mmCIF file of C-alpha atoms (C1' of nucleotides) in Angstrom:
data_model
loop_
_atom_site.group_PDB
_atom_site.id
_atom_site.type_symbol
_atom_site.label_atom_id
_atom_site.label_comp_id
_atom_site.label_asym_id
_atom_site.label_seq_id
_atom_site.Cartn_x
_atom_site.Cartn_y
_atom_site.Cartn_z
ATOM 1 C CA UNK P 1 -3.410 -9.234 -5.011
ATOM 2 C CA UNK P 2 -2.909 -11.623 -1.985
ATOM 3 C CA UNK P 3 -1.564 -10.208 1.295
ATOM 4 C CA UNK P 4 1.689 -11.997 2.156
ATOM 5 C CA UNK P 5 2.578 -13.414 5.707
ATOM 6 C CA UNK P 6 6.391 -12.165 5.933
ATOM 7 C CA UNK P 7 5.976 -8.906 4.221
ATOM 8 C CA UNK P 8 6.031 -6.373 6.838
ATOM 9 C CA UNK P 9 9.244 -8.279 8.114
ATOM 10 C CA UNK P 10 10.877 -8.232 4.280
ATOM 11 C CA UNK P 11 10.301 -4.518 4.344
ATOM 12 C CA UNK P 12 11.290 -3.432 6.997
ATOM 13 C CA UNK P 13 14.574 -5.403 6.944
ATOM 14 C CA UNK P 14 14.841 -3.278 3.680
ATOM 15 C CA UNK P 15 14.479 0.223 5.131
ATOM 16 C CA UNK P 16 17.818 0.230 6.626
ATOM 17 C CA UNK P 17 20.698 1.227 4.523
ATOM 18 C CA UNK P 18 23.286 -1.354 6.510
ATOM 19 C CA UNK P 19 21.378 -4.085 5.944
ATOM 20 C CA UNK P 20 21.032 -3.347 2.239
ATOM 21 C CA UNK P 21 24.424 -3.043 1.982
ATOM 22 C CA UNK P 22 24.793 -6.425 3.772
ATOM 23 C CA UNK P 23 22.615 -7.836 0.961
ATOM 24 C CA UNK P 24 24.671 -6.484 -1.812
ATOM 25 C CA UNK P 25 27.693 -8.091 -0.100
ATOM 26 C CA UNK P 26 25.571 -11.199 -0.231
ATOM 27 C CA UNK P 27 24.695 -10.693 -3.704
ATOM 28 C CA UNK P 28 28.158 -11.216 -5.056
ATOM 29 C CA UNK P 29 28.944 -14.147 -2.711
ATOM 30 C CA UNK P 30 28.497 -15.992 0.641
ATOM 31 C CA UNK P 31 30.083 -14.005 3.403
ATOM 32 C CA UNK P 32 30.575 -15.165 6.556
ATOM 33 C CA UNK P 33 28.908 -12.504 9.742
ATOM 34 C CA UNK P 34 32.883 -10.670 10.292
ATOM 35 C CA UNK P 35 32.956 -9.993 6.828
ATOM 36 C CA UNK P 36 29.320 -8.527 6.023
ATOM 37 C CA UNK P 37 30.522 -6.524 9.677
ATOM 38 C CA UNK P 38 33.648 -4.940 8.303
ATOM 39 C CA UNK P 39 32.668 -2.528 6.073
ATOM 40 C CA UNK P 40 30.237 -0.697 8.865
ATOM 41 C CA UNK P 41 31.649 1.471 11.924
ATOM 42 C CA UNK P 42 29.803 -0.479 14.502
ATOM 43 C CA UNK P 43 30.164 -2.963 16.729
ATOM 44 C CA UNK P 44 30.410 -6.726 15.908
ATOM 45 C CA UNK P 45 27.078 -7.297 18.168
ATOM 46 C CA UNK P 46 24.852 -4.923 16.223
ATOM 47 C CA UNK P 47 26.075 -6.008 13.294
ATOM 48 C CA UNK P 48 25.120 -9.465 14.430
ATOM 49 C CA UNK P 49 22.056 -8.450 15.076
ATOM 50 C CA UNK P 50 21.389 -6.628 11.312
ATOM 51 C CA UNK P 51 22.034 -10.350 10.124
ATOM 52 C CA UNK P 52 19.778 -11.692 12.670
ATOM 53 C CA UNK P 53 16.677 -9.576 11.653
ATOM 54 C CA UNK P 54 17.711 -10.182 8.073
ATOM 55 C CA UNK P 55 17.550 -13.942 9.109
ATOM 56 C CA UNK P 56 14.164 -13.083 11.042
ATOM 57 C CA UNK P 57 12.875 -11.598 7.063
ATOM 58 C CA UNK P 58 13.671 -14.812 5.475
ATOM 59 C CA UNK P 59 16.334 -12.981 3.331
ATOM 60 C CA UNK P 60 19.263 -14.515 3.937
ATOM 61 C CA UNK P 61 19.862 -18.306 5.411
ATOM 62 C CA UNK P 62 22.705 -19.086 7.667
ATOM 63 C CA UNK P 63 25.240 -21.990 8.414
ATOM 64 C CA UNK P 64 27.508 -23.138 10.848
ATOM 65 C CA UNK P 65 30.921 -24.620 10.107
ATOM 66 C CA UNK P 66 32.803 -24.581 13.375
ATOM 67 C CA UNK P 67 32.962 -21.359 14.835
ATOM 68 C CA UNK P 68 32.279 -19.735 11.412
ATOM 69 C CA UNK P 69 28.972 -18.476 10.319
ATOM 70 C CA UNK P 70 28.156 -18.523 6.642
ATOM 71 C CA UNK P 71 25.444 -16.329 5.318
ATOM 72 C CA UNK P 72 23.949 -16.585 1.886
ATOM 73 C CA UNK P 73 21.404 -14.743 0.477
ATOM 74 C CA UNK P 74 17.510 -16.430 0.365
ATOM 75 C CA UNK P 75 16.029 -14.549 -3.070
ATOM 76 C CA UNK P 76 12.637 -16.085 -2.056
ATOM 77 C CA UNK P 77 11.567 -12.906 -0.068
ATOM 78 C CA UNK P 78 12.350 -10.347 -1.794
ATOM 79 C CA UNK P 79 11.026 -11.868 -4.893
ATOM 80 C CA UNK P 80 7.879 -11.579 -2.980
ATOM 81 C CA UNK P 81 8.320 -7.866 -2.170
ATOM 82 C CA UNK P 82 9.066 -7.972 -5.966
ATOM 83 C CA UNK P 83 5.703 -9.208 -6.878
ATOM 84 C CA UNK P 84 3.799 -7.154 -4.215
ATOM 85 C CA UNK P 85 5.188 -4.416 -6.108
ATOM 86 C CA UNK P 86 4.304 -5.571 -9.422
ATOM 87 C CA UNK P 87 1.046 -5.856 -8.539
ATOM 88 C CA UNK P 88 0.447 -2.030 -7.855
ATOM 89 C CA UNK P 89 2.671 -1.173 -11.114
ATOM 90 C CA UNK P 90 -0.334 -3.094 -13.048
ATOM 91 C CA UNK P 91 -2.686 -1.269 -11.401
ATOM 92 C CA UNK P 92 -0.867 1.871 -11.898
ATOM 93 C CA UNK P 93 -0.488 1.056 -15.553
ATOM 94 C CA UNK P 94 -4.205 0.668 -15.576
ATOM 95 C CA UNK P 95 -4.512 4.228 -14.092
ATOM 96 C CA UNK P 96 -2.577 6.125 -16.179
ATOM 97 C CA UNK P 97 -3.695 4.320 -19.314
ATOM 98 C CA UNK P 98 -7.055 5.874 -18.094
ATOM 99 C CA UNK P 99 -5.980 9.545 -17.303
ATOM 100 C CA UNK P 100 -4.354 9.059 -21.071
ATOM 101 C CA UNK P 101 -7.458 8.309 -22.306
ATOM 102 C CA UNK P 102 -9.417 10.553 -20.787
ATOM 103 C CA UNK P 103 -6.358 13.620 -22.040
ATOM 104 C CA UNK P 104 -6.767 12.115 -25.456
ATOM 105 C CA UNK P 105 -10.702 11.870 -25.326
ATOM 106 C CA UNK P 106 -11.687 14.314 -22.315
ATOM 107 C CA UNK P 107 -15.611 13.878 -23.242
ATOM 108 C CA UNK P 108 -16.561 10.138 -23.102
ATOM 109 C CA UNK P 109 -15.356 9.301 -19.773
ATOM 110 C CA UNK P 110 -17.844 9.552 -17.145
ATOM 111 C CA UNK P 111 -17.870 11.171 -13.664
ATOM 112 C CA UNK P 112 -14.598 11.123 -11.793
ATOM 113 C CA UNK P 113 -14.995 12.296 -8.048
ATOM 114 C CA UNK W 1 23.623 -0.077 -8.606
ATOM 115 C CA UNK W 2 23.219 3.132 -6.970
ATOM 116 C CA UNK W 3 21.632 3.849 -3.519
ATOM 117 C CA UNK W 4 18.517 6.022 -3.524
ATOM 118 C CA UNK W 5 17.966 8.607 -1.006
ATOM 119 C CA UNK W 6 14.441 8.050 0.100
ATOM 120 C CA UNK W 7 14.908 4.480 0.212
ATOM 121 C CA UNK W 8 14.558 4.237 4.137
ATOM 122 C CA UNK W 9 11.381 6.069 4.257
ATOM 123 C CA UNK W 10 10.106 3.654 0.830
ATOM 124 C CA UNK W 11 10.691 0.589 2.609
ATOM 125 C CA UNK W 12 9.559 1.473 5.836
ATOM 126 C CA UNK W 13 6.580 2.757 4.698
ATOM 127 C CA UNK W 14 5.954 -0.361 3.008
ATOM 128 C CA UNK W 15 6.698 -2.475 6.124
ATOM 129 C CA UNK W 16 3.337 -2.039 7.600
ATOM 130 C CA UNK W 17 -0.069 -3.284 6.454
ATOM 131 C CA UNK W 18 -2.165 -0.735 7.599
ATOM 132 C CA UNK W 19 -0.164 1.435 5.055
ATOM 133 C CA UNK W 20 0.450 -1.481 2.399
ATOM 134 C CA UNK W 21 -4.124 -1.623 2.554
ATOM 135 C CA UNK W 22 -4.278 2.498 2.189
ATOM 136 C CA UNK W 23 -1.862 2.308 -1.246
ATOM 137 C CA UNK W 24 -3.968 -0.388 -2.131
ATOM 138 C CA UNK W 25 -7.183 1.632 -2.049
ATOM 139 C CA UNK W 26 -5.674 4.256 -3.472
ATOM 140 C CA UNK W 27 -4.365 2.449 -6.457
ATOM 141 C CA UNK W 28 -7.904 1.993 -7.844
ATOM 142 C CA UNK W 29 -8.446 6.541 -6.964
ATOM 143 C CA UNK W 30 -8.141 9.335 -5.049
ATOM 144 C CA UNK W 31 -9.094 9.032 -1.860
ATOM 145 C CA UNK W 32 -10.042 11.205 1.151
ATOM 146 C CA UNK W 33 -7.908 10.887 4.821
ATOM 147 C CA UNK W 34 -11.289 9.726 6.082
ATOM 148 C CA UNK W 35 -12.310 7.098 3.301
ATOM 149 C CA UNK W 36 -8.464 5.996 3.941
ATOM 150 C CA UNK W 37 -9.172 5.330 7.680
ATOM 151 C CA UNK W 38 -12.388 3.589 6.952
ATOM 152 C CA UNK W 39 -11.835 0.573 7.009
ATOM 153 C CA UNK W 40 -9.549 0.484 10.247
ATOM 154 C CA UNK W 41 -10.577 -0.194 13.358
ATOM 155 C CA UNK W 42 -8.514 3.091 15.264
ATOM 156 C CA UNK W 43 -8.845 6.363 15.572
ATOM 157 C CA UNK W 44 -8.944 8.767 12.903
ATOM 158 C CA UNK W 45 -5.466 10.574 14.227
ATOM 159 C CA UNK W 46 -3.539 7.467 14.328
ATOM 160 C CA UNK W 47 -4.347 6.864 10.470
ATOM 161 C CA UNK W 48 -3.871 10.187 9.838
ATOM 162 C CA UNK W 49 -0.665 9.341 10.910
ATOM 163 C CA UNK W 50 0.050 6.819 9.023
ATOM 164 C CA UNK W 51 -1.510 8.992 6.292
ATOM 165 C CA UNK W 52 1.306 11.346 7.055
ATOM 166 C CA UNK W 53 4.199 8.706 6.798
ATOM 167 C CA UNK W 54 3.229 7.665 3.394
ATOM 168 C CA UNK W 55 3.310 11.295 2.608
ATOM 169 C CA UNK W 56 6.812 11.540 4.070
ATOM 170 C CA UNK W 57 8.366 8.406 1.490
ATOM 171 C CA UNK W 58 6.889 10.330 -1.238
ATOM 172 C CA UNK W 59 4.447 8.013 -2.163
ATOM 173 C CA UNK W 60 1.232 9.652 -1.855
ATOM 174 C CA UNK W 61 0.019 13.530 -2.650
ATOM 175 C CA UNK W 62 -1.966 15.586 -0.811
ATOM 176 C CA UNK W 63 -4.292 18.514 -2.401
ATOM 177 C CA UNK W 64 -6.386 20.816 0.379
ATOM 178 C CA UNK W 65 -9.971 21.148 -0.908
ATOM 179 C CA UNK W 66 -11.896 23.114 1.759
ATOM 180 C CA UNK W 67 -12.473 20.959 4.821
ATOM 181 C CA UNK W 68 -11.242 17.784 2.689
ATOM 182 C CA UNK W 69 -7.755 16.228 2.503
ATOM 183 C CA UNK W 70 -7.610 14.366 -1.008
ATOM 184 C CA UNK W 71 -4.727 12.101 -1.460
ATOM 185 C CA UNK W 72 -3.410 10.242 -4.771
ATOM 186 C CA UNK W 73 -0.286 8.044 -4.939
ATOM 187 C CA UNK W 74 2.742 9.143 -6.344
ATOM 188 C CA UNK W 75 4.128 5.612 -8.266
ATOM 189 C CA UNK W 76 7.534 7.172 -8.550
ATOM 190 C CA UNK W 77 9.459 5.890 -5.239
ATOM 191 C CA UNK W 78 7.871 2.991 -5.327
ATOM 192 C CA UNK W 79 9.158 2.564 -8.988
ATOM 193 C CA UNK W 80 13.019 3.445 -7.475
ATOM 194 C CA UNK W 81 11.858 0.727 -4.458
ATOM 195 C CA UNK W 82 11.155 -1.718 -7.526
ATOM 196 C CA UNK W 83 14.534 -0.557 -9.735
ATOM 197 C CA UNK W 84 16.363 -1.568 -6.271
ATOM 198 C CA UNK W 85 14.704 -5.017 -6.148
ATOM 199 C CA UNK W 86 15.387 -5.915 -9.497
ATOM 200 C CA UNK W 87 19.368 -5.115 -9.568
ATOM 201 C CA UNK W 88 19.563 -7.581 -7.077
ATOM 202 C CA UNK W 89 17.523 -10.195 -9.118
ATOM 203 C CA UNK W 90 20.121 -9.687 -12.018
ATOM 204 C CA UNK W 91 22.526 -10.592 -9.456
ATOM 205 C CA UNK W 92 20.375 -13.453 -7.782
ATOM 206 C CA UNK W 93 20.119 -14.783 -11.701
ATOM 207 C CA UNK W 94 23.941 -14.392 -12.362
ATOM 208 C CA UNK W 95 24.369 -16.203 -9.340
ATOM 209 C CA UNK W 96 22.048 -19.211 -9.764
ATOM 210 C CA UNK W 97 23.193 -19.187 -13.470
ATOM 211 C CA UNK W 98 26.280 -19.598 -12.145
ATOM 212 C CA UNK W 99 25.505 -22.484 -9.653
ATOM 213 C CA UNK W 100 23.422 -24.280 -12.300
ATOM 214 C CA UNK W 101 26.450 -24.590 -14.663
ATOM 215 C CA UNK W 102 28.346 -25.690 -11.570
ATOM 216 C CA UNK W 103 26.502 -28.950 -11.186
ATOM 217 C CA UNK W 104 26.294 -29.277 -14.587
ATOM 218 C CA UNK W 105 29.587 -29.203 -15.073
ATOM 219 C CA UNK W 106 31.660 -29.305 -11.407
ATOM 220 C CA UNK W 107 35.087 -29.867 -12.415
ATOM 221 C CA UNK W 108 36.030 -26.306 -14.702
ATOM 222 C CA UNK W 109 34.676 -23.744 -11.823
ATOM 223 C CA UNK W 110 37.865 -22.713 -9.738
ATOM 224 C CA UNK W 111 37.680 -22.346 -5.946
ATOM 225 C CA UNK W 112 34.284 -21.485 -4.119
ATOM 226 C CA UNK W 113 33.568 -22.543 -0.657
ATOM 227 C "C1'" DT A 1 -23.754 33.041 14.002
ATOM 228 C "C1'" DC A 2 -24.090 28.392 15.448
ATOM 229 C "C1'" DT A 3 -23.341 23.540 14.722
ATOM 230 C "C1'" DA A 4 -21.608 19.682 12.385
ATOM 231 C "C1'" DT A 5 -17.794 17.822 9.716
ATOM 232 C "C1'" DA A 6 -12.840 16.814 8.286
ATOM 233 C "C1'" DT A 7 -8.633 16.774 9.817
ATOM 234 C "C1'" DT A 8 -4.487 17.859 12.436
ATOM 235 C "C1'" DC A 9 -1.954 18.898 16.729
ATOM 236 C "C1'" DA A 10 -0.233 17.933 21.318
ATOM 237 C "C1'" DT A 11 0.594 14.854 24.732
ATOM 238 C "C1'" DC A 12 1.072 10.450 26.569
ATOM 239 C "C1'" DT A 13 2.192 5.355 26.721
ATOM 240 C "C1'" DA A 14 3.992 0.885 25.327
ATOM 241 C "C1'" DA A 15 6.678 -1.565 22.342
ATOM 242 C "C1'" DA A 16 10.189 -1.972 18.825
ATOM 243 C "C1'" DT A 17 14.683 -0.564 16.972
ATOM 244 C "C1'" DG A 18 19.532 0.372 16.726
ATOM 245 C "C1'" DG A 19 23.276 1.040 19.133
ATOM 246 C "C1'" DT A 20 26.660 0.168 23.171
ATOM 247 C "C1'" DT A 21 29.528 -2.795 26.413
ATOM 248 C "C1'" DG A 22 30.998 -6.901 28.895
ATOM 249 C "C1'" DA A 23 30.451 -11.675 29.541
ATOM 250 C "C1'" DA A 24 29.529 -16.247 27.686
ATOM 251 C "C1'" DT A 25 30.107 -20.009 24.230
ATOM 252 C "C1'" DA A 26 32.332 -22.594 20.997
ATOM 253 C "C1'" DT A 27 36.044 -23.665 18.102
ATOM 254 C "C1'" DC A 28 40.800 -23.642 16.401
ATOM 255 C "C1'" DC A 29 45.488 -24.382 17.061
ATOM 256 C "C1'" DC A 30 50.015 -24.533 19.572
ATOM 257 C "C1'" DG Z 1 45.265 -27.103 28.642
ATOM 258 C "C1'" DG Z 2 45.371 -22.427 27.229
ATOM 259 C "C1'" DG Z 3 45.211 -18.452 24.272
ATOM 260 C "C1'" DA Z 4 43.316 -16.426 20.202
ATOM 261 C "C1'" DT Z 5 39.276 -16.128 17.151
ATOM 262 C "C1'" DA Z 6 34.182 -15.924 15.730
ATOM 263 C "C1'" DT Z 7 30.026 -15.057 17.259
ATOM 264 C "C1'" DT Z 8 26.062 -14.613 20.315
ATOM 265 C "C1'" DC Z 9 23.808 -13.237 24.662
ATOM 266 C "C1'" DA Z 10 22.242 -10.091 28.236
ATOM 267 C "C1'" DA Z 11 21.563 -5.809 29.959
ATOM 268 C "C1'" DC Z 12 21.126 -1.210 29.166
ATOM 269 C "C1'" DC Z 13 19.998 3.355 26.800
ATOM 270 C "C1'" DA Z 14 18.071 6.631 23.400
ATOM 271 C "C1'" DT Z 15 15.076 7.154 19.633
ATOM 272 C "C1'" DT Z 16 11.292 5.932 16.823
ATOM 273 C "C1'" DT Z 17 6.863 4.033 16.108
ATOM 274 C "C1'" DA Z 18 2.021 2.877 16.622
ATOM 275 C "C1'" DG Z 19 -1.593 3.688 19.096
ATOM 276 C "C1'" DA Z 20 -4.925 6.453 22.201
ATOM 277 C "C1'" DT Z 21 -7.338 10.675 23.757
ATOM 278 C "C1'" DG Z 22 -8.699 15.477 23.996
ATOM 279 C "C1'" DA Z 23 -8.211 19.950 22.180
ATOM 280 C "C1'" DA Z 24 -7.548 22.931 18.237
ATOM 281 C "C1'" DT Z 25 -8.323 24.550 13.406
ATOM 282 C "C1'" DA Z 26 -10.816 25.280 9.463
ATOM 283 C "C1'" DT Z 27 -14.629 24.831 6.496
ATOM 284 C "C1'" DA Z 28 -19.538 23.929 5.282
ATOM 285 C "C1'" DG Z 29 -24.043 24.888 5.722
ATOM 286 C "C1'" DA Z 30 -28.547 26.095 8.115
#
DNA sequence: TCTATATTCATCTAAATGGTTGAATATCCC
DNA sequence: GGGATATTCAACCATTTAGATGAATATAGA
């Protein structure tokens, strides 16, 4: 249950709806920045900058051929957020396993608040 | 592949540590506002606040016991946060399936940049 | 009833975010 | 060289966010 560096940057890159649809693009291929722009009514800049804090996260990596820029999608990250995740589903597991126990069993179970 | 409604609030929720550390004490029990704000060094309004914005994603519960705020987490967004993730892992392992049979065998995959 | 406790509310401030527009940069191609 | 294309940069604006502080609300308990 370690405390990762970039997490607070993965997450919020994921709390916006454009950039999750940027990473679905991504998903299915490499898409250069005009292309992950086009789908979204807003302007070329701002979409620029969606990739940029995407970038920023460590989710997706970028590269230059001419005046092209390539974007692919860095799984590294989010497979962090992943685990972070997983972590509290154990622990959650743990918990209800308990409160089943204690349903099935409500006598040998001590204290509780 | 859907897109979940809460999904903003989920992420953004999760994109701060102050609020990542309250989930995590409240993954071993119930705790109060005031145990949650413990171990902070600010005021008890600000993690109220925070508090509050957890309770907004969905992820915690509150219950009103006189004077006392108790609050539990609520696993299920988190578990849609976690569905989200791992769609895009399937497509992260397509994907790198796909490259790895691409350098093991270059010549029958058409086209790619 | 009075006082202490638990928490929120209201207001304020500073910084971050998401968007815009117009200019700058770099490359491609005739 | 010069025009079109791809993208970023800079400046600006509105909204949200994270924090603080002081007052308000509600309950507990002597």
């Amino acid at each position: 249950m370690v405390e990762y560096p970039k997490l607070d940057l993965v997450f919020r890159a994921l709390g916006d709806a454009t950039r999750r649809g940027m990473l679905k693009q991504l998903a299915a291929r490499e898409r250069t920045v005009g292309e992950l722009a086009e789908p979204y009514r807003m302007s070329l800049a701002s979409a620029s900058k969606h990739v940029k804090s995407l970038e920023r996260a460590g989710l997706v990596r970028r590269t230059v051929r001419g005046r092209t820029h390539f974007v692919r999608l860095n799984p590294q990250p989010l497979a962090k957020a992943d685990e972070w995740l997983r972590d509290y589903e154990r622990l959650w597991d743990i918990r209800l396993a308990r409160l089943e126990a204690l349903l099935r069993h409500p006598d040998n179970e001590g204290s509780g608040r």
